[in-house]
mmCIF file of C-alpha atoms in Angstrom:
data_model
loop_
_atom_site.group_PDB
_atom_site.id
_atom_site.type_symbol
_atom_site.label_atom_id
_atom_site.label_comp_id
_atom_site.label_asym_id
_atom_site.label_seq_id
_atom_site.Cartn_x
_atom_site.Cartn_y
_atom_site.Cartn_z
ATOM 1 C CA MET J 1 7.425 -12.050 -41.755
ATOM 2 C CA SER J 2 10.324 -11.530 -38.892
ATOM 3 C CA ASN J 3 12.588 -13.589 -41.297
ATOM 4 C CA LYS J 4 12.246 -11.966 -44.330
ATOM 5 C CA TYR J 5 12.031 -7.902 -43.396
ATOM 6 C CA LYS J 6 14.379 -6.828 -40.577
ATOM 7 C CA VAL J 7 14.849 -3.042 -39.185
ATOM 8 C CA GLY J 8 17.718 -0.915 -41.290
ATOM 9 C CA ASP J 9 17.177 -2.846 -44.644
ATOM 10 C CA VAL J 10 16.408 -1.122 -47.710
ATOM 11 C CA VAL J 11 13.952 -2.578 -50.234
ATOM 12 C CA THR J 12 11.967 -1.691 -52.983
ATOM 13 C CA GLY J 13 8.394 -1.995 -53.261
ATOM 14 C CA ARG J 14 5.103 -0.656 -55.009
ATOM 15 C CA VAL J 15 2.885 2.061 -53.630
ATOM 16 C CA THR J 16 -0.313 0.432 -53.523
ATOM 17 C CA GLY J 17 -2.535 3.350 -51.549
ATOM 18 C CA ILE J 18 -2.440 6.928 -50.118
ATOM 19 C CA GLN J 19 -4.210 8.132 -47.460
ATOM 20 C CA PRO J 20 -3.896 11.420 -45.808
ATOM 21 C CA TYR J 21 -1.788 9.881 -43.096
ATOM 22 C CA GLY J 22 0.383 8.177 -45.665
ATOM 23 C CA ALA J 23 1.391 5.616 -48.261
ATOM 24 C CA PHE J 24 0.885 1.795 -47.763
ATOM 25 C CA VAL J 25 4.018 0.357 -49.834
ATOM 26 C CA SER J 26 3.478 -3.382 -51.012
ATOM 27 C CA LEU J 27 6.871 -4.816 -50.380
ATOM 28 C CA ASP J 28 5.742 -8.470 -51.855
ATOM 29 C CA GLY J 29 2.869 -10.255 -52.581
ATOM 30 C CA GLU J 30 1.882 -10.937 -49.000
ATOM 31 C CA THR J 31 3.900 -7.862 -47.067
ATOM 32 C CA GLN J 32 2.609 -4.723 -47.291
ATOM 33 C CA GLY J 33 4.151 -1.653 -44.805
ATOM 34 C CA LEU J 34 3.132 2.178 -44.351
ATOM 35 C CA VAL J 35 5.063 5.089 -44.885
ATOM 36 C CA HIS J 36 3.721 7.602 -42.495
ATOM 37 C CA ILE J 37 3.307 11.051 -43.868
ATOM 38 C CA SER J 38 6.367 12.490 -41.508
ATOM 39 C CA GLU J 39 8.713 10.050 -43.497
ATOM 40 C CA ILE J 40 8.051 10.908 -47.234
ATOM 41 C CA THR J 41 10.875 13.643 -46.871
ATOM 42 C CA TYR J 42 12.056 16.630 -44.723
ATOM 43 C CA GLY J 43 10.058 19.612 -44.326
ATOM 44 C CA PHE J 44 6.867 19.970 -44.499
ATOM 45 C CA VAL J 45 4.181 17.571 -46.401
ATOM 46 C CA LYS J 46 0.644 18.716 -47.007
ATOM 47 C CA ASN J 47 -0.283 16.411 -50.087
ATOM 48 C CA ILE J 48 1.728 13.394 -50.325
ATOM 49 C CA THR J 49 0.534 12.958 -53.964
ATOM 50 C CA ASP J 50 2.960 16.292 -54.404
ATOM 51 C CA PHE J 51 5.707 13.526 -54.031
ATOM 52 C CA ILE J 52 4.597 10.071 -54.773
ATOM 53 C CA SER J 53 1.599 8.367 -56.651
ATOM 54 C CA VAL J 54 -0.412 5.041 -56.680
ATOM 55 C CA GLY J 55 1.660 2.487 -58.876
ATOM 56 C CA ASP J 56 5.020 4.200 -57.980
ATOM 57 C CA LEU J 57 8.151 2.170 -57.132
ATOM 58 C CA VAL J 58 10.127 3.323 -54.199
ATOM 59 C CA LYS J 59 12.797 2.671 -52.403
ATOM 60 C CA VAL J 60 12.039 2.554 -48.512
ATOM 61 C CA LYS J 61 14.075 1.840 -45.247
ATOM 62 C CA ILE J 62 12.706 -0.360 -42.895
ATOM 63 C CA LEU J 63 11.993 1.395 -39.451
ATOM 64 C CA GLU J 64 10.206 -1.086 -37.355
ATOM 65 C CA VAL J 65 8.637 -4.688 -37.544
ATOM 66 C CA GLU J 66 5.779 -5.614 -35.167
ATOM 67 C CA ASP J 67 5.306 -9.143 -35.884
ATOM 68 C CA ALA J 68 2.486 -9.343 -33.326
ATOM 69 C CA ASN J 69 0.284 -6.832 -35.333
ATOM 70 C CA LYS J 70 2.054 -7.580 -38.520
ATOM 71 C CA LYS J 71 3.036 -3.811 -39.275
ATOM 72 C CA ILE J 72 5.978 -2.486 -40.735
ATOM 73 C CA SER J 73 6.833 0.976 -40.582
ATOM 74 C CA LEU J 74 8.629 2.443 -43.614
ATOM 75 C CA SER J 75 10.684 5.525 -44.476
ATOM 76 C CA ILE J 76 11.548 7.030 -47.637
ATOM 77 C CA ARG J 77 12.885 10.283 -46.266
ATOM 78 C CA ALA J 78 15.979 8.242 -44.065
ATOM 79 C CA LEU J 79 17.062 7.351 -47.819
ATOM 80 C CA GLN J 80 17.500 11.295 -48.588
ATOM 81 C CA GLU J 81 20.407 13.728 -47.633
ATOM 82 C CA LYS J 82 19.570 15.677 -44.814
ATOM 83 C CA PRO J 83 19.151 18.916 -46.237
ATOM 84 C CA LEU J 84 21.603 21.877 -44.710
ATOM 85 C CA LYS J 85 20.803 23.955 -42.081
ATOM 86 C CA LYS J 86 19.689 27.875 -43.120
ATOM 87 C CA LYS J 87 22.531 30.328 -42.394
ATOM 88 C CA GLU J 88 21.624 32.088 -39.487
ATOM 89 C CA LEU J 89 20.629 35.331 -40.606
ATOM 90 C CA PRO J 90 22.043 38.734 -39.406
ATOM 91 C CA PRO J 91 20.407 40.187 -36.587
ATOM 92 C CA ARG J 92 17.501 42.461 -37.348
ATOM 93 C CA LYS J 93 17.933 46.185 -37.491
ATOM 94 C CA SER J 94 16.048 48.417 -34.913
ATOM 95 C CA LEU J 95 13.018 50.136 -35.759
ATOM 96 C CA GLN J 96 15.217 53.599 -35.244
ATOM 97 C CA ASP J 97 18.076 52.549 -37.256
ATOM 98 C CA ARG J 98 15.720 51.723 -40.304
ATOM 99 C CA VAL J 99 14.463 54.989 -40.041
ATOM 100 C CA ASN J 100 17.413 56.550 -39.938
ATOM 101 C CA GLU J 101 18.822 54.902 -43.145
ATOM 102 C CA ARG J 102 15.942 55.854 -44.808
ATOM 103 C CA ASP J 103 15.538 59.607 -43.319
ATOM 104 C CA ALA J 104 18.621 61.629 -42.691
ATOM 105 C CA VAL J 105 16.442 64.418 -40.704
ATOM 106 C CA GLY J 106 15.455 61.380 -38.271
ATOM 107 C CA PHE J 107 12.528 60.388 -36.552
ATOM 108 C CA ASN J 108 11.590 64.096 -35.412
ATOM 109 C CA SER J 109 8.524 64.454 -33.029
ATOM 110 C CA LEU J 110 5.231 65.737 -35.104
ATOM 111 C CA LYS J 111 5.363 68.942 -33.002
ATOM 112 C CA GLU J 112 8.893 69.599 -33.953
ATOM 113 C CA LYS J 113 8.028 69.216 -37.870
ATOM 114 C CA LEU J 114 4.597 70.607 -37.767
ATOM 115 C CA ASP J 115 5.364 74.087 -38.226
ATOM 116 C CA GLN J 116 7.694 73.086 -40.973
ATOM 117 C CA TRP J 117 4.686 71.570 -42.920
ATOM 118 C CA ILE J 118 2.284 74.055 -42.380
ATOM 119 C CA LYS J 119 4.594 76.303 -43.855
ATOM 120 C CA GLU J 120 5.205 73.963 -46.967
ATOM 121 C CA SER J 121 1.460 73.460 -47.278
ATOM 122 C CA GLY J 122 1.071 77.174 -48.142
ATOM 123 C CA ILE J 123 -2.066 77.129 -45.845
ATOM 124 C CA GLU J 124 -0.905 80.231 -43.622
#
């Protein structure tokens, strides 16, 4: 196994099984690797089957080869273009600024407005 696959190689394999933690990919008749759920794509992956299915041919990059345990770690994400960072959002306006935008009078206390509201209601 150590002679056939090296870290950094890009190969094509077939998805043979999917578990909640990752997808098993057959690289040839004797060699199988695991694409951990975190290596499926950028961003959060809740369900792997939203991205790949058993039987799919996938291009993967070899991240790690453990000859002793005969394990190969694979990544689909490593072959994808990294998404751009979201533009920095402008700072949020304070509550007072937002109130001032919506109310020309501003944010007066209840005591200041109570008499006005009573007159408007016609209760007097």
